[in-house]
Short mmCIF file of C-alpha atoms in Angstrom, two decimals:
data_model
loop_
_atom_site.label_atom_id
_atom_site.label_comp_id
_atom_site.label_asym_id
_atom_site.label_seq_id
_atom_site.Cartn_x
_atom_site.Cartn_y
_atom_site.Cartn_z
CA MET A 162 11.23 -23.18 45.81
CA ASN A 163 11.46 -20.90 42.78
CA GLN A 164 10.71 -21.79 39.14
CA VAL A 165 14.36 -22.21 38.16
CA GLU A 166 14.99 -24.70 40.96
CA ARG A 167 11.81 -26.62 40.13
CA ARG A 168 12.71 -26.99 36.45
CA SER A 169 16.39 -27.83 36.74
CA PRO A 170 17.27 -31.43 35.73
CA ALA A 171 18.88 -32.11 39.11
CA ASN A 172 15.60 -31.26 40.85
CA ASN A 173 13.38 -33.24 38.48
CA GLU A 174 13.18 -36.32 40.70
CA ARG A 175 9.92 -38.10 41.23
CA GLN A 176 7.98 -37.89 44.48
CA SER A 177 5.15 -39.86 46.07
CA ILE A 178 4.04 -43.37 45.32
CA TRP A 179 2.48 -42.13 42.08
CA SER A 180 5.86 -41.05 40.68
CA ILE A 181 4.94 -37.43 39.95
CA ARG A 182 7.65 -34.99 38.90
CA ALA A 183 8.20 -32.18 41.40
CA ASN A 184 7.17 -29.52 38.92
CA TRP A 185 3.92 -31.42 38.22
CA SER A 186 2.90 -31.96 41.85
CA SER A 187 0.69 -28.86 42.15
CA PRO A 188 -1.31 -29.47 38.93
CA TYR A 189 -1.50 -33.19 39.79
CA PHE A 190 -3.03 -32.59 43.20
CA MET A 191 -5.39 -29.96 41.84
CA VAL A 192 -6.76 -32.33 39.15
CA PHE A 193 -6.81 -35.20 41.67
CA THR A 194 -8.76 -33.13 44.19
CA VAL A 195 -11.33 -32.02 41.62
CA GLN A 196 -11.90 -35.63 40.54
CA VAL A 197 -12.18 -36.91 44.11
CA ILE A 198 -14.63 -34.20 45.17
CA ALA A 199 -16.79 -34.69 42.08
CA GLY A 200 -16.67 -38.50 42.40
CA GLU A 201 -17.45 -38.45 46.11
CA ALA A 202 -20.38 -36.12 45.53
CA VAL A 203 -21.81 -38.49 42.92
CA ILE A 204 -21.26 -41.54 45.16
CA MET A 205 -22.87 -39.89 48.18
CA LEU A 206 -25.79 -38.62 46.14
CA ASN A 207 -26.31 -42.06 44.64
CA GLU A 208 -26.08 -43.89 47.99
CA ILE A 209 -28.33 -41.48 49.82
CA THR A 210 -31.02 -41.07 47.16
CA SER A 211 -31.22 -44.68 45.93
CA LYS A 212 -34.36 -46.51 46.95
CA THR A 213 -33.04 -49.70 48.51
CA GLN A 214 -33.69 -51.70 51.67
CA ASP A 215 -30.19 -50.82 52.97
CA SER A 216 -29.82 -49.66 56.55
CA ALA A 217 -28.04 -46.44 57.45
CA TYR A 218 -24.99 -48.55 58.29
CA ASP A 219 -25.04 -50.22 54.86
CA THR A 220 -25.36 -46.80 53.19
CA PHE A 221 -22.44 -45.49 55.25
CA VAL A 222 -20.28 -48.52 54.36
CA GLY A 223 -21.26 -48.11 50.70
CA ILE A 224 -20.17 -44.48 50.77
CA ILE A 225 -16.84 -45.36 52.43
CA GLN A 226 -16.16 -48.14 49.91
CA GLY A 227 -17.14 -45.92 46.99
CA VAL A 228 -14.96 -43.06 48.27
CA GLY A 229 -12.00 -45.44 48.63
CA TRP A 230 -12.35 -46.75 45.12
CA MET A 231 -12.95 -43.23 43.84
CA GLY A 232 -9.65 -42.08 45.44
CA VAL A 233 -7.71 -44.90 43.75
CA ALA A 234 -9.45 -44.33 40.41
CA SER A 235 -8.86 -40.58 40.64
CA ALA A 236 -5.18 -41.09 41.41
CA VAL A 237 -4.76 -43.46 38.46
CA ASN A 238 -6.69 -41.10 36.16
CA THR A 239 -4.62 -38.14 37.28
CA VAL A 240 -1.33 -39.99 36.71
CA ALA A 241 -2.56 -40.98 33.25
CA ILE A 242 -3.59 -37.40 32.50
CA SER A 243 -0.28 -35.96 33.71
CA GLU A 244 1.74 -38.54 31.74
CA LEU A 245 -0.36 -37.86 28.66
CA LEU A 246 0.21 -34.11 29.00
CA GLU A 247 3.92 -34.64 29.55
CA GLY A 248 4.05 -36.89 26.50
CA LEU A 249 2.25 -34.25 24.47
CA MET A 250 4.74 -31.62 25.65
CA VAL A 251 7.69 -33.86 24.73
CA THR A 252 6.11 -34.52 21.34
CA ALA A 253 5.48 -30.80 20.82
CA GLN A 254 9.11 -30.02 21.71
CA TRP A 255 10.34 -32.69 19.29
CA PHE A 256 8.04 -31.38 16.56
CA ARG A 257 9.24 -27.82 17.18
CA GLN A 258 12.90 -28.82 16.98
CA LYS A 259 12.46 -31.21 14.04
CA TYR A 260 10.14 -29.15 11.84
CA LEU A 261 9.31 -25.64 13.03
CA GLU A 262 12.80 -24.37 13.90
CA PRO A 263 14.34 -25.57 10.60
CA LEU A 264 11.37 -24.08 8.74
CA LYS A 265 11.80 -20.73 10.51
CA GLU A 266 15.55 -20.78 9.82
CA ARG A 267 14.94 -21.60 6.15
CA GLN A 268 12.39 -18.77 5.89
CA ARG A 269 14.84 -16.41 7.60
CA GLN A 270 17.61 -17.38 5.17
CA GLU A 271 15.26 -16.97 2.20
CA GLY A 272 14.22 -13.56 3.52
CA LEU A 273 17.87 -12.53 3.90
CA GLU A 274 18.67 -13.74 0.39
CA GLN A 275 15.65 -11.96 -1.06
CA GLY A 276 16.61 -8.81 0.84
CA ARG A 277 20.16 -9.03 -0.52
CA GLU A 278 18.88 -9.49 -4.08
CA GLU A 279 16.42 -6.61 -3.78
CA GLY A 280 19.09 -4.42 -2.18
CA LEU A 281 21.57 -5.27 -4.94
CA GLU A 282 18.96 -4.60 -7.63
CA GLN A 283 17.97 -1.32 -6.00
CA GLY A 284 21.64 -0.38 -5.62
CA ILE A 285 22.29 -1.12 -9.29
CA GLU A 286 19.27 0.96 -10.33
CA GLN A 287 20.40 3.85 -8.13
CA GLY A 288 23.93 3.51 -9.49
CA ILE A 289 22.68 3.63 -13.07
CA GLU A 290 20.51 6.69 -12.33
CA GLN A 291 23.42 8.46 -10.61
CA GLY A 292 25.70 7.54 -13.52
CA LEU A 293 23.21 8.94 -16.03
CA GLN A 294 22.83 12.16 -14.05
CA ARG A 295 26.61 12.52 -13.77
CA GLY A 296 27.03 11.73 -17.47
CA ARG A 297 24.44 14.36 -18.43
CA LYS A 298 26.07 16.93 -16.17
CA GLU A 299 29.54 16.19 -17.55
CA GLY A 300 28.18 16.14 -21.12
CA ARG A 301 26.57 19.55 -20.64
CA ALA A 302 29.73 20.93 -19.07
CA GLU A 303 31.81 19.58 -21.97
CA LEU A 304 29.38 20.96 -24.57
CA ILE A 305 29.38 24.36 -22.84
CA SER A 306 33.17 24.31 -22.77
CA GLN A 307 33.31 23.34 -26.45
CA PHE A 308 30.78 26.05 -27.28
CA LYS A 309 32.78 28.68 -25.37
CA ASP A 310 35.97 27.63 -27.20
CA TRP A 311 34.12 27.75 -30.53
CA ASP A 312 32.64 31.17 -29.69
CA ALA A 313 36.07 32.47 -28.69
CA ARG A 314 37.54 31.27 -32.03
CA ARG A 315 34.61 32.84 -33.90
CA ARG A 316 35.08 36.23 -32.14
CA ASP A 317 38.83 36.15 -32.75
CA ALA A 318 38.19 35.50 -36.45
CA GLU A 319 35.66 38.35 -36.58
CA ALA A 320 38.08 40.65 -34.80
CA ARG A 321 40.78 39.84 -37.36
CA GLY A 322 38.24 40.30 -40.15
CA GLU A 323 38.46 36.70 -41.31
CA SER A 324 35.54 34.53 -42.33
CA PHE A 325 34.57 31.83 -39.85
CA ASP A 326 32.66 28.86 -41.28
CA GLU A 327 33.26 26.26 -38.54
CA PRO A 328 29.86 24.84 -37.42
CA PRO A 329 28.92 25.12 -33.74
CA PRO A 330 29.86 22.04 -31.63
CA TYR A 331 26.30 20.78 -31.32
CA TYR A 332 26.17 20.38 -35.14
CA GLU A 333 29.28 18.20 -35.12
CA ASN A 334 27.86 15.49 -32.91
CA GLY A 335 24.48 15.53 -34.69
CA SER A 336 22.51 16.94 -31.78
CA VAL A 337 20.61 19.38 -33.99
#
């Protein structure tokens, strides 16, 4: 059985008398086995090493009774542990959906908005800089054109022998 089949809702039925979900059966039996082995070892050690007047038969019966109770106690403990873990996972999923996902979405939206604002600000600054550069270039070109026209008028006046007292264009706009 693959992971997809084990986790599908249709295949999430309970199995065994302990009502364990199919996808929890392997961890359940692993935890159960560890508890039983550890508990049985303690019971056997206690029964064998205790200084009592019990016969070998009484010690054997004590071990069998202890192992039986240990099996039941281990099964109950393991069901409780698995239900606790499942409850924690359900709670974690609820917490993630209720708090973490909205928080991440809000942070993502704030990041997008901040990025838009910074991009707009940067675009405006670049636009202003480009406008200034274009304005300077056009202003220089216009001043050069005005200067050439002024120089042509000055040379024509000199060629005709007339006086020319028109100030250069950069004097008119107060640049110098």
